[in-house]
Short mmCIF file of C-alpha atoms in Angstrom, two decimals:
data_model
loop_
_atom_site.label_atom_id
_atom_site.label_comp_id
_atom_site.label_asym_id
_atom_site.label_seq_id
_atom_site.Cartn_x
_atom_site.Cartn_y
_atom_site.Cartn_z
CA UNK A 5 4.20 -1.54 19.43
CA UNK A 6 7.77 0.06 19.00
CA UNK A 7 10.55 -0.33 21.41
CA UNK A 8 10.64 3.10 24.02
CA UNK A 9 13.98 4.76 23.30
CA UNK A 10 15.18 7.31 25.30
CA UNK A 11 17.39 10.05 25.71
CA UNK A 12 20.22 10.07 25.67
CA UNK A 13 20.60 7.03 23.74
CA UNK A 14 21.77 7.86 19.82
CA UNK A 15 20.09 8.08 17.11
CA UNK A 16 21.89 7.60 13.36
CA UNK A 17 20.24 8.81 10.59
CA UNK A 18 21.04 7.95 6.78
CA UNK A 19 21.58 10.78 4.57
CA UNK A 20 23.09 14.76 5.51
CA UNK A 21 20.50 16.71 3.57
CA UNK A 22 18.41 19.56 4.55
CA UNK A 23 15.62 16.83 5.92
CA UNK A 24 18.39 14.86 8.08
CA UNK A 25 18.85 18.15 9.65
CA UNK A 26 15.91 18.88 11.01
CA UNK A 27 15.50 15.59 12.23
CA UNK A 28 18.83 16.06 13.45
CA UNK A 29 17.86 19.12 15.89
CA UNK A 30 14.77 18.04 16.56
CA UNK A 31 16.08 14.74 17.82
CA UNK A 32 18.67 17.19 19.74
CA UNK A 33 16.42 19.25 21.39
CA UNK A 34 15.13 16.62 22.98
CA UNK A 35 18.43 15.19 24.42
CA UNK A 36 19.20 12.26 21.62
CA UNK A 37 22.43 12.15 20.37
CA UNK A 38 22.69 12.37 17.03
CA UNK A 39 25.25 10.45 14.05
CA UNK A 40 24.75 11.11 10.36
CA UNK A 41 26.27 8.81 7.36
CA UNK A 42 26.65 11.11 4.24
CA UNK A 43 29.24 11.32 1.70
CA UNK A 44 29.86 14.77 1.99
CA UNK A 45 31.99 16.44 4.40
CA UNK A 46 30.37 18.41 7.00
CA UNK A 47 26.52 18.15 5.34
CA UNK A 48 23.99 19.93 6.65
CA UNK A 49 22.36 17.26 8.79
CA UNK A 50 26.49 16.52 10.06
CA UNK A 51 27.14 20.37 11.08
CA UNK A 52 24.18 20.07 13.99
CA UNK A 53 24.92 16.46 14.89
CA UNK A 54 27.50 14.15 17.26
CA UNK A 55 29.22 13.28 14.27
CA UNK A 56 29.60 11.88 10.97
CA UNK A 57 31.10 9.20 9.28
CA UNK A 58 31.94 10.53 5.50
CA UNK A 59 30.80 7.03 3.41
CA UNK A 60 28.79 6.36 0.16
CA UNK A 61 25.42 5.25 1.23
CA UNK A 62 25.84 1.50 0.19
CA UNK A 63 29.04 1.32 1.64
CA UNK A 64 28.27 -2.17 3.61
CA UNK A 65 31.56 -1.73 5.74
CA UNK A 66 30.87 1.96 6.78
CA UNK A 67 26.76 1.16 7.48
CA UNK A 68 28.12 -2.16 9.59
CA UNK A 69 30.39 0.67 11.86
CA UNK A 70 27.39 3.17 11.69
CA UNK A 71 24.86 0.86 13.05
CA UNK A 72 27.35 -0.24 15.65
CA UNK A 73 27.41 2.64 16.91
CA UNK A 74 23.32 4.31 17.03
CA UNK A 75 20.71 2.68 18.88
CA UNK A 76 17.68 3.49 16.43
CA UNK A 77 18.73 3.89 12.91
CA UNK A 78 16.22 5.98 10.10
CA UNK A 79 17.02 7.69 7.05
CA UNK A 80 15.68 10.91 5.71
CA UNK A 81 15.75 9.81 1.17
CA UNK A 82 14.09 7.01 -0.31
CA UNK A 83 17.00 5.82 -2.57
CA UNK A 84 18.92 3.97 0.73
CA UNK A 85 20.16 0.69 -0.81
CA UNK A 86 18.19 -2.08 0.68
CA UNK A 87 20.59 -5.33 0.94
CA UNK A 88 22.95 -2.98 2.77
CA UNK A 89 20.17 -1.57 5.25
CA UNK A 90 18.76 -5.20 5.64
CA UNK A 91 22.61 -6.55 6.75
CA UNK A 92 23.00 -4.18 9.92
CA UNK A 93 19.01 -5.15 10.94
CA UNK A 94 20.79 -7.43 13.70
CA UNK A 95 22.87 -4.49 15.11
CA UNK A 96 20.51 -1.73 16.20
CA UNK A 97 16.90 -1.25 16.05
CA UNK A 98 15.42 0.04 12.21
CA UNK A 99 11.27 0.73 13.21
CA UNK A 100 10.77 1.80 10.00
CA UNK A 101 11.68 -1.89 8.86
CA UNK A 102 12.33 -1.72 4.37
CA UNK A 103 9.39 -2.60 2.80
CA UNK A 104 7.78 0.26 3.03
CA UNK A 105 10.99 1.60 1.11
CA UNK A 106 11.14 -1.25 -1.76
CA UNK A 107 7.00 -0.20 -1.80
CA UNK A 108 7.86 3.91 -2.95
CA UNK A 109 11.00 3.92 -4.58
CA UNK A 110 9.71 2.36 -7.70
CA UNK A 111 6.93 4.47 -9.35
CA UNK A 112 4.98 1.09 -11.03
CA UNK A 113 5.27 -0.73 -7.40
CA UNK A 114 4.17 2.61 -5.57
CA UNK A 115 1.21 2.70 -8.08
CA UNK A 116 0.17 -1.27 -8.31
CA UNK A 117 0.22 -1.02 -4.25
CA UNK A 118 -1.83 1.28 -4.06
CA UNK A 119 -4.39 -0.04 -6.70
CA UNK A 120 -4.02 -2.71 -4.47
CA UNK A 121 -5.19 -1.10 -1.59
CA UNK A 122 -8.31 0.93 -3.55
CA UNK A 123 -6.52 3.89 -3.25
CA UNK A 124 -7.61 6.28 -6.59
CA UNK A 125 -4.71 7.48 -9.17
CA UNK A 126 -4.64 8.65 -12.46
CA UNK A 127 -4.77 6.17 -14.42
CA UNK A 128 -1.12 4.31 -15.24
CA UNK A 129 0.71 1.69 -17.39
CA UNK A 130 4.62 0.37 -17.52
CA UNK A 131 6.52 1.55 -20.59
CA UNK A 132 9.14 -0.65 -22.07
CA UNK A 133 9.74 -1.87 -25.17
CA UNK A 134 8.33 -4.75 -25.41
CA UNK A 135 4.98 -3.03 -23.60
CA UNK A 136 5.31 0.00 -26.21
CA UNK A 137 4.84 -2.68 -28.74
CA UNK A 138 1.46 -4.77 -27.34
CA UNK A 139 -0.24 -2.40 -25.08
CA UNK A 140 -0.31 0.77 -27.68
CA UNK A 141 -4.33 0.21 -27.01
CA UNK A 142 -3.98 0.84 -23.03
CA UNK A 143 -1.26 3.30 -23.97
CA UNK A 144 -3.17 5.71 -25.43
CA UNK A 145 -5.88 5.69 -22.79
CA UNK A 146 -2.55 7.29 -21.18
CA UNK A 147 -2.49 10.03 -23.23
CA UNK A 148 -1.54 13.00 -22.92
CA UNK A 149 0.73 11.67 -19.98
CA UNK A 150 3.86 12.31 -18.35
CA UNK A 151 6.82 9.47 -19.01
CA UNK A 152 8.74 9.12 -16.16
CA UNK A 153 11.82 6.84 -14.66
CA UNK A 154 10.37 4.34 -12.08
CA UNK A 155 13.95 4.96 -9.77
CA UNK A 156 15.74 7.87 -9.24
CA UNK A 157 13.75 10.68 -10.43
CA UNK A 158 13.06 13.87 -8.25
CA UNK A 159 11.90 18.01 -8.89
CA UNK A 160 11.45 16.90 -12.07
CA UNK A 161 14.29 14.97 -13.10
CA UNK A 162 13.43 11.95 -15.37
CA UNK A 163 10.70 12.86 -16.30
CA UNK A 164 9.17 13.91 -20.02
CA UNK A 165 5.67 15.53 -20.86
CA UNK A 166 4.41 13.06 -23.68
CA UNK A 167 1.09 13.32 -25.70
CA UNK A 168 1.62 10.74 -28.50
CA UNK A 169 3.03 7.14 -28.84
CA UNK A 170 5.73 8.90 -31.27
CA UNK A 171 6.72 11.20 -27.88
CA UNK A 172 7.02 7.63 -25.93
CA UNK A 173 9.18 6.52 -28.20
CA UNK A 174 11.35 9.62 -29.35
CA UNK A 175 12.01 9.68 -25.18
CA UNK A 176 13.16 5.84 -25.21
CA UNK A 177 16.40 7.19 -22.70
CA UNK A 178 13.60 6.48 -19.55
CA UNK A 179 12.66 3.13 -20.41
CA UNK A 180 16.35 1.18 -22.53
CA UNK A 181 17.13 0.30 -18.69
CA UNK A 182 14.77 -0.39 -17.23
CA UNK A 183 10.94 -0.09 -17.88
CA UNK A 184 9.13 3.46 -16.84
CA UNK A 185 5.87 4.71 -15.69
CA UNK A 186 3.17 6.46 -18.23
CA UNK A 187 1.00 8.62 -15.81
CA UNK A 188 -2.16 10.16 -17.45
CA UNK A 189 -1.76 14.12 -17.09
CA UNK A 190 -4.75 15.62 -15.48
CA UNK A 191 -6.67 18.87 -14.87
CA UNK A 192 -6.72 19.62 -11.80
CA UNK A 193 -7.46 22.10 -9.10
CA UNK A 194 -4.83 21.68 -5.90
CA UNK A 195 -1.82 19.82 -5.36
CA UNK A 196 -1.77 19.09 -1.50
CA UNK A 197 -0.12 16.62 0.57
CA UNK A 198 -0.79 15.73 4.12
CA UNK A 199 2.16 14.09 6.41
CA UNK A 200 0.84 11.41 8.56
CA UNK A 201 2.74 8.47 10.93
CA UNK A 202 1.47 6.08 14.24
CA UNK A 203 3.64 7.33 17.30
CA UNK A 204 4.16 4.94 20.13
CA UNK A 205 0.90 4.15 21.50
CA UNK A 206 -0.54 3.47 18.68
CA UNK A 207 -2.39 6.27 17.97
CA UNK A 208 -2.35 7.46 13.98
CA UNK A 209 -1.37 11.42 13.76
CA UNK A 210 -2.63 13.40 10.89
CA UNK A 211 -0.83 16.66 10.37
CA UNK A 212 -2.83 19.47 8.36
CA UNK A 213 -3.79 19.11 4.95
CA UNK A 214 -1.89 22.04 2.72
CA UNK A 215 -1.70 23.42 -0.62
CA UNK A 216 1.07 23.29 -3.18
CA UNK A 217 2.40 24.96 -5.16
CA UNK A 218 5.16 24.06 -8.30
CA UNK A 219 7.26 25.79 -10.43
CA UNK A 220 8.98 23.19 -13.11
CA UNK A 221 8.17 20.63 -11.22
CA UNK A 222 10.42 22.06 -7.37
CA UNK A 223 7.77 22.61 -4.71
CA UNK A 224 7.80 26.68 -4.55
CA UNK A 225 5.69 27.60 -1.81
CA UNK A 226 3.51 25.86 0.83
CA UNK A 227 -0.09 27.33 2.91
CA UNK A 228 -1.24 25.71 5.61
CA UNK A 229 -4.44 24.47 6.08
CA UNK A 230 -5.14 24.21 2.21
CA UNK A 231 -8.26 25.80 1.03
CA UNK A 232 -10.14 22.64 0.66
CA UNK A 233 -13.96 20.76 1.06
CA UNK A 234 -14.53 19.14 4.35
CA UNK A 235 -15.63 16.30 1.68
CA UNK A 236 -11.97 16.63 0.03
CA UNK A 237 -10.43 16.60 4.16
CA UNK A 238 -12.27 13.58 4.57
CA UNK A 239 -11.06 12.08 1.41
CA UNK A 240 -6.92 12.92 2.25
CA UNK A 241 -8.05 11.57 6.05
CA UNK A 242 -9.24 8.27 4.98
CA UNK A 243 -6.29 7.73 2.41
CA UNK A 244 -3.81 8.71 5.86
CA UNK A 245 -4.84 6.14 8.28
CA UNK A 246 -5.45 3.45 5.10
CA UNK A 247 -1.80 3.74 4.04
CA UNK A 248 -0.50 4.50 7.60
CA UNK A 249 -2.83 1.16 8.95
CA UNK A 250 -1.71 -1.12 6.27
CA UNK A 251 2.41 -0.09 6.41
CA UNK A 252 2.04 -0.35 10.21
CA UNK A 253 3.79 3.28 9.54
CA UNK A 254 7.02 3.99 11.81
CA UNK A 255 8.34 7.76 10.99
CA UNK A 256 6.08 9.61 9.12
CA UNK A 257 4.97 9.35 5.15
CA UNK A 258 4.50 12.18 2.98
CA UNK A 259 1.31 11.74 1.07
CA UNK A 260 1.55 13.88 -2.66
CA UNK A 261 -2.16 13.99 -4.11
CA UNK A 262 -4.02 16.12 -6.77
CA UNK A 263 -7.48 17.47 -6.04
CA UNK A 264 -9.67 17.17 -9.04
CA UNK A 265 -11.91 20.05 -10.27
CA UNK A 266 -15.18 18.00 -8.84
CA UNK A 267 -13.64 17.46 -5.46
CA UNK A 268 -12.01 13.96 -6.12
CA UNK A 269 -8.86 13.01 -4.33
CA UNK A 270 -5.64 11.10 -6.34
CA UNK A 271 -2.88 10.31 -5.12
CA UNK A 272 0.36 11.10 -6.68
CA UNK A 273 3.44 9.68 -4.73
CA UNK A 274 4.31 8.12 -1.46
CA UNK A 275 7.16 9.35 0.86
CA UNK A 276 8.71 7.24 3.52
CA UNK A 277 10.04 10.29 5.68
CA UNK A 278 9.93 14.00 5.61
CA UNK A 279 8.70 16.04 2.86
CA UNK A 280 9.49 19.59 1.80
CA UNK A 281 5.80 20.27 1.96
CA UNK A 282 5.43 19.36 5.95
CA UNK A 283 8.19 22.25 6.74
CA UNK A 284 6.00 24.61 7.74
CA UNK A 285 5.40 22.41 10.86
CA UNK A 286 8.76 23.62 12.75
CA UNK A 287 6.91 27.19 13.85
CA UNK A 288 2.56 26.56 12.60
CA UNK A 289 1.89 23.14 15.00
CA UNK A 290 2.48 22.35 17.85
CA UNK A 291 4.77 18.87 16.92
CA UNK A 292 6.18 19.29 13.76
CA UNK A 293 6.79 16.83 11.26
CA UNK A 294 10.40 16.24 12.59
CA UNK A 295 9.15 15.53 16.54
CA UNK A 296 6.64 13.41 14.84
CA UNK A 297 9.12 11.25 13.55
CA UNK A 298 11.59 11.43 15.81
CA UNK A 299 9.28 10.41 18.40
CA UNK A 300 7.56 7.74 16.30
CA UNK A 301 11.30 6.16 15.80
CA UNK A 302 11.37 5.42 19.65
CA UNK A 303 8.37 4.60 20.95
CA UNK A 304 6.81 7.94 22.12
CA UNK A 305 3.72 9.00 22.38
CA UNK A 306 2.52 12.28 20.48
CA UNK A 307 0.12 15.18 21.60
CA UNK A 308 -3.04 15.64 19.62
CA UNK A 309 -1.87 17.72 16.68
CA UNK A 310 -2.86 21.21 16.71
CA UNK A 311 -2.08 24.13 14.98
CA UNK A 312 -3.65 27.71 15.95
CA UNK A 313 -2.67 29.60 12.78
CA UNK A 314 -2.36 29.63 9.19
CA UNK A 315 0.98 29.24 7.45
CA UNK A 316 3.12 29.93 4.45
CA UNK A 317 6.19 28.23 3.30
CA UNK A 318 8.77 29.72 0.93
CA UNK A 319 11.56 27.45 -0.07
CA UNK A 320 14.85 29.64 -0.90
CA UNK A 321 15.91 28.13 -4.22
CA UNK A 322 19.45 29.21 -6.49
CA UNK A 323 20.19 32.60 -5.93
CA UNK A 324 16.86 33.38 -3.58
CA UNK A 325 18.62 32.66 -0.92
CA UNK A 326 21.36 35.51 -1.24
CA UNK A 327 18.30 37.91 -2.09
CA UNK A 328 16.78 36.06 1.64
CA UNK A 329 19.81 37.04 2.96
CA UNK A 330 20.13 40.21 1.99
CA UNK A 331 16.74 41.21 3.20
CA UNK A 332 16.69 39.58 6.16
CA UNK A 333 16.99 42.44 8.50
CA UNK A 334 13.66 43.86 6.53
CA UNK A 335 11.48 40.71 7.32
CA UNK A 336 11.20 40.39 11.25
CA UNK A 337 8.33 37.72 10.54
CA UNK A 338 10.14 35.76 9.01
CA UNK A 339 11.13 31.99 10.19
CA UNK A 340 14.06 31.68 8.64
CA UNK A 341 16.36 28.11 7.47
CA UNK A 342 19.55 28.76 5.98
CA UNK A 343 20.85 24.79 5.27
CA UNK A 344 24.30 25.49 5.07
CA UNK A 345 25.04 23.71 1.37
CA UNK A 346 28.59 24.59 0.56
CA UNK A 347 27.25 25.59 -3.18
CA UNK A 348 25.00 27.81 -4.65
CA UNK A 349 23.59 26.10 -8.12
CA UNK A 350 20.25 27.14 -9.66
CA UNK A 351 16.85 26.10 -8.40
CA UNK A 352 19.21 24.07 -5.38
CA UNK A 353 17.33 23.46 -2.32
CA UNK A 354 18.78 25.93 0.19
CA UNK A 355 17.19 27.06 2.56
CA UNK A 356 13.41 28.54 3.15
CA UNK A 357 11.79 30.83 5.82
CA UNK A 358 7.69 30.43 6.83
CA UNK A 359 5.88 33.26 8.28
CA UNK A 360 2.66 32.82 10.16
CA UNK A 361 -0.86 34.11 10.60
CA UNK A 362 -2.83 36.03 7.85
CA UNK A 363 -1.37 39.31 7.53
CA UNK A 364 1.79 37.90 7.71
CA UNK A 365 0.81 35.16 4.37
CA UNK A 366 -0.74 38.39 2.80
CA UNK A 367 2.51 40.81 2.87
CA UNK A 368 4.84 38.22 1.68
CA UNK A 369 2.44 35.97 -1.26
CA UNK A 370 4.28 38.31 -4.16
CA UNK A 371 7.89 37.76 -2.49
CA UNK A 372 9.03 35.45 -4.84
CA UNK A 373 7.39 37.38 -7.80
CA UNK A 374 8.64 40.60 -7.00
CA UNK A 375 12.54 39.52 -6.78
CA UNK A 376 12.16 38.23 -9.99
CA UNK A 377 10.72 40.65 -11.91
#
């Protein structure tokens, strides 16, 4: 059972992006103090927190200083330096531990762990110069596929569509320094995801299954709840239960999945922290994924989750944020979030808005399409 940590204790968040910002806002609303460790001065999370230490994530001295200032430590992204985090484990509470980070930061390790738990995934195989020469038959069974670096990739970075072994050879930069993973490309009906946690009373809490729509490998729109069969929901809930229990989960876990035309659910990726597709929950669910994360790591209970109205969340990427700002006065139905990032760049996640109820969803269903025409 997680140690109960009550307000006004201090929660430390490694990472100062929008996920850290929304974690901080949730924690502050509950009366906690919040500190941020991030290399960017006045980071989005730092702007709404009590203090920020400006330092690199692998700066051991800075992390020691940070750990001494906080009562519990969490993180908003996977690529935390594990050695640095383990090095401060005696200085503060780290309820999530580091094992889940280790398992999810490497796609090949993650997929092998899912396989060990009998959780269905697409076919996959390790790719390196050696395996490419020795395992051509097994590789052919995963083609056509997507070749991905095992670490560091996000939003379409570090991956390449491949149809033949020759394509893999041509993409050698993805596996010249470390093995890559080849995942079979499949036809699917929907991309869905779900958030799950275990609260301070050991109850598993699973947020609604949502449907995700991507553009250029970046999440653009989330529809909640997903329009899927009861059988699909049961598969998703079973997967979430198994993963939460096997990890002795603290904090939220995002599970990205494919639903095939036959109704089979395949796990794509795991995220050991709040997830972009869970942003809708701030307004649409009685306990948001961010409040759920804070409650879980501080040992507090989470009420049974309820979503009275359907919801839609649109990410605002690059110049979409400026257009949305200009149109904000015409959209009283928007729950508008501007992350306060200093620089507007193409395809960068700069904000989002959520609408509730079928009428507002229909009203805004084509907004992104309309502004791009």
